[in-house]
Coordinates of C-alpha atoms in Angstrom, one line a residue:
M95 CA 33.9 -60.8 -2.6
P96 CA 32.3 -61.9 -5.8
E97 CA 29.6 -59.5 -7.0
P98 CA 25.7 -60.5 -6.9
Q99 CA 24.3 -62.3 -9.5
H100 CA 20.3 -62.7 -11.0
C101 CA 19.0 -64.1 -14.3
P102 CA 16.1 -62.0 -15.2
S103 CA 12.6 -63.7 -16.6
P104 CA 12.6 -63.9 -20.5
R105 CA 10.3 -60.6 -20.6
E106 CA 13.4 -59.2 -18.8
L107 CA 15.9 -60.5 -20.9
D108 CA 14.0 -58.9 -24.2
D109 CA 14.1 -55.8 -22.4
L110 CA 18.1 -55.8 -21.5
E111 CA 18.8 -56.9 -25.2
L112 CA 17.0 -53.5 -26.7
L113 CA 17.9 -51.7 -24.3
L114 CA 21.8 -52.4 -24.7
G115 CA 21.2 -52.3 -28.6
G116 CA 19.3 -48.9 -28.5
G117 CA 15.8 -50.4 -29.8
L118 CA 14.1 -48.8 -26.7
A119 CA 15.9 -45.6 -27.5
P120 CA 16.1 -42.9 -25.7
L121 CA 15.7 -45.4 -23.0
T122 CA 18.5 -46.6 -21.9
S123 CA 18.1 -48.4 -18.8
F124 CA 15.1 -49.9 -16.8
S125 CA 13.2 -47.2 -15.0
T126 CA 10.7 -47.8 -11.0
D127 CA 7.6 -47.0 -12.9
G128 CA 7.2 -47.6 -16.5
P129 CA 6.9 -50.7 -19.0
I130 CA 10.5 -51.0 -19.2
T131 CA 11.6 -53.0 -15.3
L132 CA 13.2 -55.1 -13.9
A133 CA 12.2 -57.2 -10.9
L134 CA 14.9 -57.4 -8.0
P135 CA 16.2 -60.8 -6.0
A136 CA 14.8 -60.4 -2.5
D137 CA 18.6 -60.6 -1.6
A138 CA 19.5 -57.7 -4.2
P139 CA 21.9 -55.4 -2.6
P140 CA 20.4 -52.0 -1.6
A141 CA 23.4 -49.8 -2.9
G142 CA 25.8 -50.8 -4.9
T143 CA 25.7 -53.2 -8.7
L144 CA 24.6 -56.6 -9.8
E145 CA 25.2 -58.6 -12.8
L146 CA 23.0 -59.8 -14.9
V147 CA 23.3 -63.2 -16.5
D148 CA 21.7 -65.1 -19.2
P149 CA 20.1 -68.7 -18.5
E150 CA 23.6 -70.6 -18.8
G151 CA 25.3 -67.9 -16.3
L152 CA 26.9 -65.7 -19.0
P153 CA 27.1 -62.1 -17.5
L154 CA 25.5 -59.8 -20.1
A155 CA 25.5 -56.2 -18.1
R156 CA 25.7 -54.7 -14.8
V157 CA 23.0 -53.0 -13.1
E158 CA 23.6 -49.9 -10.6
L159 CA 21.9 -50.0 -7.8
P160 CA 19.7 -48.5 -7.0
G161 CA 18.7 -46.4 -10.6
G162 CA 19.0 -49.3 -13.1
V163 CA 21.8 -47.3 -15.1
L164 CA 23.0 -50.3 -17.3
T165 CA 26.5 -51.5 -18.6
A166 CA 26.8 -54.1 -21.1
L167 CA 29.3 -56.6 -20.2
A168 CA 28.3 -59.1 -23.5
D169 CA 26.4 -59.4 -26.1
P170 CA 23.8 -62.0 -26.0
S171 CA 24.1 -65.6 -27.0
H172 CA 21.7 -67.5 -26.2
G173 CA 18.2 -68.3 -28.1
P174 CA 17.5 -69.6 -31.5
F175 CA 18.0 -67.4 -34.6
R176 CA 20.6 -65.4 -32.7
R177 CA 22.5 -64.8 -36.4
L178 CA 18.9 -62.4 -37.3
H179 CA 19.0 -60.4 -34.1
L180 CA 20.9 -57.1 -35.3
T181 CA 20.9 -53.9 -33.8
P182 CA 19.0 -50.9 -34.7
A183 CA 23.0 -49.4 -35.9
Q184 CA 23.0 -52.3 -38.5
V185 CA 20.0 -53.1 -39.8
R186 CA 19.9 -49.0 -40.9
S187 CA 23.5 -49.5 -42.0
Q188 CA 23.0 -53.0 -44.8
Y189 CA 19.4 -52.2 -45.4
A190 CA 19.6 -48.4 -46.1
G191 CA 16.2 -46.9 -47.8
A192 CA 14.7 -50.6 -47.8
L193 CA 10.7 -50.7 -46.7
S194 CA 10.2 -51.6 -43.0
V195 CA 7.6 -54.6 -41.9
P196 CA 6.5 -55.3 -38.9
V197 CA 5.6 -59.0 -38.2
A198 CA 3.6 -59.8 -35.2
A199 CA 1.2 -62.8 -36.4
P200 CA 2.2 -65.3 -40.1
L201 CA 1.9 -62.6 -43.1
T202 CA -1.0 -63.9 -45.6
H203 CA -1.7 -63.6 -49.3
S204 CA -3.3 -60.5 -48.9
D205 CA 0.1 -58.8 -46.8
L206 CA 2.2 -59.7 -49.3
V207 CA 0.0 -58.6 -51.8
A208 CA 0.3 -55.1 -50.0
I209 CA 4.0 -55.3 -49.6
R210 CA 4.6 -56.3 -53.7
A211 CA 2.3 -53.4 -54.2
A212 CA 3.8 -51.0 -51.8
R213 CA 8.0 -51.7 -52.2
G214 CA 8.1 -49.6 -55.3
G215 CA 12.0 -52.1 -56.3
R216 CA 13.3 -51.1 -52.8
H217 CA 14.6 -54.4 -50.8
V218 CA 12.0 -55.6 -48.1
V219 CA 12.9 -56.1 -43.9
L220 CA 11.1 -57.9 -42.4
L221 CA 10.8 -57.2 -38.7
A222 CA 9.6 -60.4 -37.1
L223 CA 8.4 -58.8 -33.5
S224 CA 9.5 -62.5 -31.6
G225 CA 9.7 -61.0 -28.0
F226 CA 8.3 -63.1 -25.2
G227 CA 3.9 -63.2 -25.6
T228 CA 3.8 -60.9 -28.5
P229 CA 4.1 -63.6 -31.7
Q230 CA -0.3 -64.0 -32.3
G231 CA -1.3 -67.8 -33.2
V232 CA 2.5 -69.3 -33.4
T233 CA 5.3 -69.4 -30.9
A234 CA 8.1 -67.0 -31.0
V235 CA 10.4 -69.9 -33.3
G236 CA 7.5 -70.0 -35.2
L237 CA 7.1 -66.8 -36.1
V238 CA 10.7 -66.1 -37.6
R239 CA 10.7 -69.7 -39.2
A240 CA 7.3 -68.7 -41.0
T241 CA 8.3 -65.2 -41.5
I242 CA 11.3 -66.0 -43.6
A243 CA 9.0 -68.3 -45.0
A244 CA 7.4 -64.9 -46.3
A245 CA 10.9 -63.4 -46.7
G246 CA 11.2 -66.3 -49.8
L247 CA 8.3 -65.7 -51.6
L248 CA 8.6 -62.3 -52.0
G249 CA 12.8 -61.8 -52.9
D250 CA 15.0 -59.4 -52.0
A251 CA 13.3 -59.3 -48.7
N252 CA 15.4 -60.3 -45.3
V253 CA 14.7 -61.2 -41.4
V254 CA 15.1 -59.6 -38.6
A255 CA 14.3 -61.0 -35.2
V256 CA 13.1 -57.7 -32.6
P257 CA 13.0 -59.1 -29.0
L258 CA 9.9 -57.1 -28.4
A259 CA 8.2 -58.0 -25.4
S260 CA 4.6 -57.9 -24.2
H261 CA 4.0 -56.3 -21.2
G262 CA 0.4 -57.2 -20.7
D263 CA -1.1 -54.4 -21.7
P264 CA -2.6 -53.9 -25.3
A265 CA -1.9 -49.6 -25.0
V266 CA 1.2 -49.9 -23.7
D267 CA 2.8 -52.9 -26.1
H268 CA 1.5 -50.7 -29.2
E269 CA 3.4 -47.6 -28.0
L270 CA 6.4 -49.9 -27.5
G271 CA 6.0 -51.4 -30.5
V272 CA 5.8 -48.0 -32.7
Q273 CA 8.9 -46.8 -30.5
V274 CA 11.0 -50.0 -30.9
V275 CA 10.3 -50.2 -35.1
G276 CA 11.2 -46.4 -35.7
N277 CA 14.0 -47.5 -34.3
Y278 CA 14.8 -50.1 -36.2
A279 CA 13.3 -48.9 -39.9
P280 CA 16.4 -47.7 -42.9
G281 CA 13.0 -45.8 -44.0
D282 CA 9.3 -46.5 -45.3
V283 CA 7.0 -48.7 -42.7
L284 CA 4.6 -51.1 -43.5
A285 CA 1.4 -51.9 -41.5
V286 CA 0.0 -55.1 -42.6
T287 CA -3.4 -56.2 -41.4
G288 CA -3.2 -60.3 -41.3
A289 CA -6.4 -61.0 -42.9
G290 CA -7.3 -63.8 -44.9
D291 CA -5.3 -67.1 -45.9
L292 CA -2.0 -67.9 -45.7
A293 CA 0.4 -69.2 -48.2
A294 CA 0.4 -73.1 -48.4
E295 CA 4.2 -72.3 -47.7
I296 CA 3.8 -70.2 -44.9
A297 CA 0.6 -72.5 -43.5
A298 CA 2.6 -75.6 -43.5
V299 CA 5.4 -73.8 -41.3
V300 CA 2.6 -72.8 -38.9
E301 CA 1.2 -76.6 -38.9
S302 CA 4.5 -77.4 -37.5
D303 CA 4.6 -75.3 -34.8
Q304 CA 1.3 -75.8 -33.5
P305 CA 0.9 -79.5 -33.5
D306 CA -3.0 -80.0 -32.5
E307 CA -1.5 -81.7 -28.7
R308 CA -0.2 -79.8 -26.6
G309 CA 1.6 -80.0 -23.6
V310 CA -0.2 -80.7 -20.5
V311 CA 1.3 -80.4 -16.5
V312 CA -1.5 -82.2 -14.3
F313 CA -0.5 -80.4 -10.7
F314 CA -2.1 -82.4 -7.7
T315 CA -2.0 -80.5 -4.3
G316 CA -3.5 -81.3 -1.0
L317 CA -2.4 -82.6 2.4
S318 CA -1.1 -85.9 2.7
G319 CA -3.3 -88.8 2.8
S320 CA -5.8 -86.6 0.9
G321 CA -5.7 -89.2 -1.9
K322 CA -3.8 -87.1 -4.0
S323 CA -0.7 -89.3 -5.3
T324 CA -3.4 -92.5 -5.6
L325 CA -5.5 -90.5 -7.9
A326 CA -1.8 -89.3 -9.7
Q327 CA -1.0 -92.6 -10.3
A328 CA -4.7 -93.8 -11.3
L329 CA -4.4 -91.1 -13.9
H330 CA -1.0 -91.9 -15.0
D331 CA -1.6 -95.5 -15.5
L332 CA -4.6 -95.1 -17.5
I333 CA -3.0 -92.5 -19.9
L334 CA -0.4 -95.3 -20.3
E335 CA -3.1 -97.8 -20.8
Q336 CA -4.7 -95.1 -23.6
G337 CA -1.3 -95.6 -25.0
E338 CA -1.8 -92.2 -27.4
R339 CA 0.6 -90.2 -25.3
T340 CA 3.9 -89.9 -23.5
V341 CA 3.5 -89.7 -19.6
T342 CA 5.7 -89.0 -16.6
S343 CA 4.8 -88.9 -13.4
L344 CA 6.9 -86.6 -10.2
D345 CA 5.3 -88.1 -7.5
G346 CA 6.3 -85.9 -4.5
D347 CA 7.8 -88.6 -2.2
V348 CA 9.6 -89.7 -5.2
V349 CA 11.3 -86.3 -6.0
R350 CA 12.2 -86.0 -2.3
R351 CA 14.6 -88.8 -2.7
N352 CA 16.4 -88.2 -6.4
L353 CA 15.6 -84.6 -7.3
S354 CA 15.9 -82.8 -4.4
A355 CA 17.5 -84.8 -1.5
G356 CA 19.3 -83.1 1.0
L357 CA 16.6 -80.2 1.0
S358 CA 15.1 -79.9 4.5
F359 CA 10.4 -79.2 4.8
S360 CA 11.9 -75.4 5.8
R361 CA 8.9 -73.2 3.9
Q362 CA 12.3 -72.1 1.3
D363 CA 13.3 -75.7 1.0
R364 CA 9.6 -76.7 0.3
E365 CA 9.1 -73.5 -2.4
T366 CA 12.9 -75.2 -3.5
N367 CA 11.1 -78.1 -4.1
I368 CA 8.2 -77.7 -5.8
R369 CA 10.1 -75.2 -8.4
R370 CA 12.5 -77.8 -9.6
I371 CA 9.1 -80.0 -10.3
G372 CA 7.6 -77.4 -11.7
W373 CA 10.6 -76.3 -13.8
V374 CA 11.3 -80.5 -15.3
A375 CA 7.7 -80.5 -15.6
A376 CA 7.7 -77.7 -17.2
E377 CA 10.2 -78.7 -20.2
I378 CA 8.4 -82.4 -20.4
A379 CA 5.2 -79.8 -21.4
R380 CA 8.2 -77.5 -23.6
H381 CA 8.3 -80.7 -25.6
R382 CA 4.8 -81.7 -26.2
G383 CA 4.3 -84.6 -23.6
I384 CA 1.8 -85.0 -20.0
A385 CA 3.4 -84.8 -16.6
I386 CA 1.5 -85.5 -13.4
V387 CA 2.9 -84.0 -10.8
S388 CA 2.0 -84.8 -6.8
P389 CA 3.7 -82.6 -4.0
I390 CA 1.5 -81.4 -1.2
A391 CA 3.1 -77.6 -2.6
P392 CA 1.2 -75.4 0.2
F393 CA 1.7 -72.2 -0.6
D394 CA -0.2 -70.1 -3.8
E395 CA 2.7 -67.9 -4.1
T396 CA 4.9 -71.1 -5.5
R397 CA 2.0 -73.0 -7.5
K398 CA 1.3 -69.5 -9.1
Q399 CA 4.8 -69.9 -10.4
V400 CA 4.5 -73.3 -11.7
R401 CA 1.7 -72.3 -13.4
A402 CA 3.9 -69.5 -14.8
M403 CA 6.7 -72.2 -15.8
V404 CA 4.2 -74.4 -17.9
E405 CA 2.6 -71.7 -19.3
E406 CA 5.6 -69.7 -20.6
A407 CA 6.9 -73.2 -22.2
G408 CA 3.9 -73.2 -24.0
G409 CA 1.8 -76.0 -21.8
D410 CA -1.6 -76.4 -20.2
F411 CA -1.9 -76.5 -16.4
V412 CA -4.6 -78.1 -14.9
L413 CA -4.2 -77.7 -11.7
V414 CA -6.0 -80.4 -8.9
H415 CA -7.1 -79.7 -5.5
V416 CA -7.6 -82.8 -4.1
A417 CA -9.4 -81.2 -0.5
T418 CA -10.4 -84.0 1.8
P419 CA -10.6 -82.4 5.1
L420 CA -7.8 -82.4 7.3
E421 CA -9.6 -85.5 10.1
E422 CA -10.0 -88.0 7.7
C423 CA -6.0 -87.4 6.1
E424 CA -5.1 -87.9 10.1
R425 CA -7.2 -90.5 10.2
R426 CA -6.0 -92.4 7.3
D427 CA -2.4 -91.5 8.1
R428 CA -1.1 -93.9 6.6
K429 CA 2.9 -93.5 7.5
G430 CA 2.1 -92.2 10.9
L431 CA 3.5 -88.5 9.7
Y432 CA 0.3 -87.0 11.5
A433 CA 0.6 -89.1 15.2
K434 CA 4.1 -87.8 14.7
A435 CA 3.6 -84.2 14.2
R436 CA 1.0 -84.0 16.5
A437 CA 4.0 -85.2 19.5
G438 CA 6.5 -82.8 18.0
E439 CA 8.7 -84.7 16.2
I440 CA 7.6 -82.9 12.7
P441 CA 8.1 -79.7 12.8
E442 CA 6.5 -77.6 10.3
F443 CA 3.8 -80.1 9.0
T444 CA 1.6 -79.2 7.1
G445 CA -1.7 -78.9 8.5
I446 CA -0.6 -79.7 11.9
S447 CA 1.9 -76.8 12.3
S448 CA 2.6 -75.4 9.3
P449 CA -0.4 -73.7 6.9
Y450 CA -2.1 -75.3 4.1
E451 CA -2.9 -72.6 1.4
E452 CA -5.8 -73.7 -0.2
P453 CA -6.3 -72.6 -4.3
A454 CA -8.4 -70.0 -5.8
D455 CA -7.5 -71.5 -9.0
A456 CA -8.2 -74.7 -9.2
D457 CA -9.4 -76.4 -12.2
V458 CA -11.4 -78.8 -10.0
R459 CA -11.8 -79.7 -6.0
V460 CA -11.8 -83.5 -5.5
D461 CA -12.7 -84.8 -2.0
T462 CA -11.8 -88.7 -2.2
T463 CA -13.6 -89.1 1.3
G464 CA -15.6 -92.3 1.1
R465 CA -14.9 -92.5 -2.5
T466 CA -13.7 -95.0 -5.0
I467 CA -10.7 -94.3 -7.1
E468 CA -12.7 -94.5 -10.3
D469 CA -15.2 -92.1 -9.0
A470 CA -13.1 -89.5 -7.9
L471 CA -10.7 -89.7 -10.8
A472 CA -13.8 -89.1 -13.2
D473 CA -13.9 -85.3 -11.4
V474 CA -10.2 -84.8 -13.0
L475 CA -11.0 -86.3 -16.2
A476 CA -14.2 -84.1 -16.5
V477 CA -11.4 -80.7 -17.0
L478 CA -8.4 -82.2 -18.8
P479 CA -8.0 -80.9 -21.7
F480 CA -7.2 -84.2 -24.3
P481 CA -9.6 -87.3 -23.6
V482 CA -8.9 -89.6 -21.9
V483 CA -11.0 -93.0 -22.0
P484 CA -10.5 -95.9 -19.6
V485 CA -9.5 -98.9 -21.1
V486 CA -12.8 -101.8 -21.2
E487 CA -11.4 -104.5 -19.7
L488 CA -11.6 -108.1 -21.6
V489 CA -12.5 -110.5 -18.5
E490 CA -14.5 -108.5 -15.9
T491 CA -13.6 -109.0 -12.3
H492 CA -15.4 -108.0 -9.1
T493 CA -12.4 -107.2 -7.2
P494 CA -13.9 -104.3 -4.8
Q495 CA -12.6 -101.2 -6.0
P496 CA -10.3 -99.4 -3.5
K497 CA -10.7 -96.2 -1.7
A498 CA -8.9 -93.6 -2.8
D499 CA -6.3 -92.9 0.0

């Protein structure tokens, strides 16, 4: 029987690399009560071994359960600037006696002056702390690029990418940072302040890494017949009419026919469908596009997973709860689904035989009952992180506005 496999989260992959390479010494395995933990999948065996793989399926390590003892299987190979990911032993061997400078944000003029004053003729190793959530003001790739630019300005300097991830607690992150930098440093360590302005070469890198426009996912959730698809389509059309941003619509029914064909409407398959939508939407946001999605998405946990995907990709996540009451949705019933659900022909139908968990973290709540599309959409436009202004019609029409149902 093949060994079960699991792909850890981005933070856990960073931790794994440091554990296997000696960056977190004396720690050599995941723990159950500290910051360096591994969230196991629900189907993980209670005892035995689990293969940890990268996003492309390459086995990286084997973890013993319970206990978390690791056995390395392969060196990590995914991710940009992989050539700069050295182990502490490699850094100490190649740059013995060098001055080490931990870098969590682009180095400023003042930082460069301080490094030049402290180096005393020594080689400089800039440790770019590029793990998940650690870089400040730039992406992980942007931090490495900015640090390479700084190395060019300093001369006789090299950059080492250190996958030190943030664990959400400043005190814990500081303690881990001191531990990791101490393992990597082949000599003295200089801490810089990050105060002051950036050199032109570094500022150019930051500007290209942090454009004015960020990717956005606008996530409409609500009961069948609530008006979410109508509002999503209206927003999609409005953005296209404005002509300033690229936008993709991931309608629930369309996705079901294509991306998620073959899935049932069981809770497990519905959650799989939403995660698939979320992954695609997050990739669109990663490349600074706008994704508009409008599934029912009845479960809070899955919606939060999609939010995390988008935020990890560097995008903004806007959750729109189309909170039209069940009675109104059932009155509309354009597709006859509620009638079939009441007759027992559709099992696990949201709002009838399966729950809808109302979001407590929605950016806006819109009830479309008795409202025009234009009026209901105005509530959504008010919370978007980018401007959307309706295009003024050159010729006025007197066609009554359709209702948002």
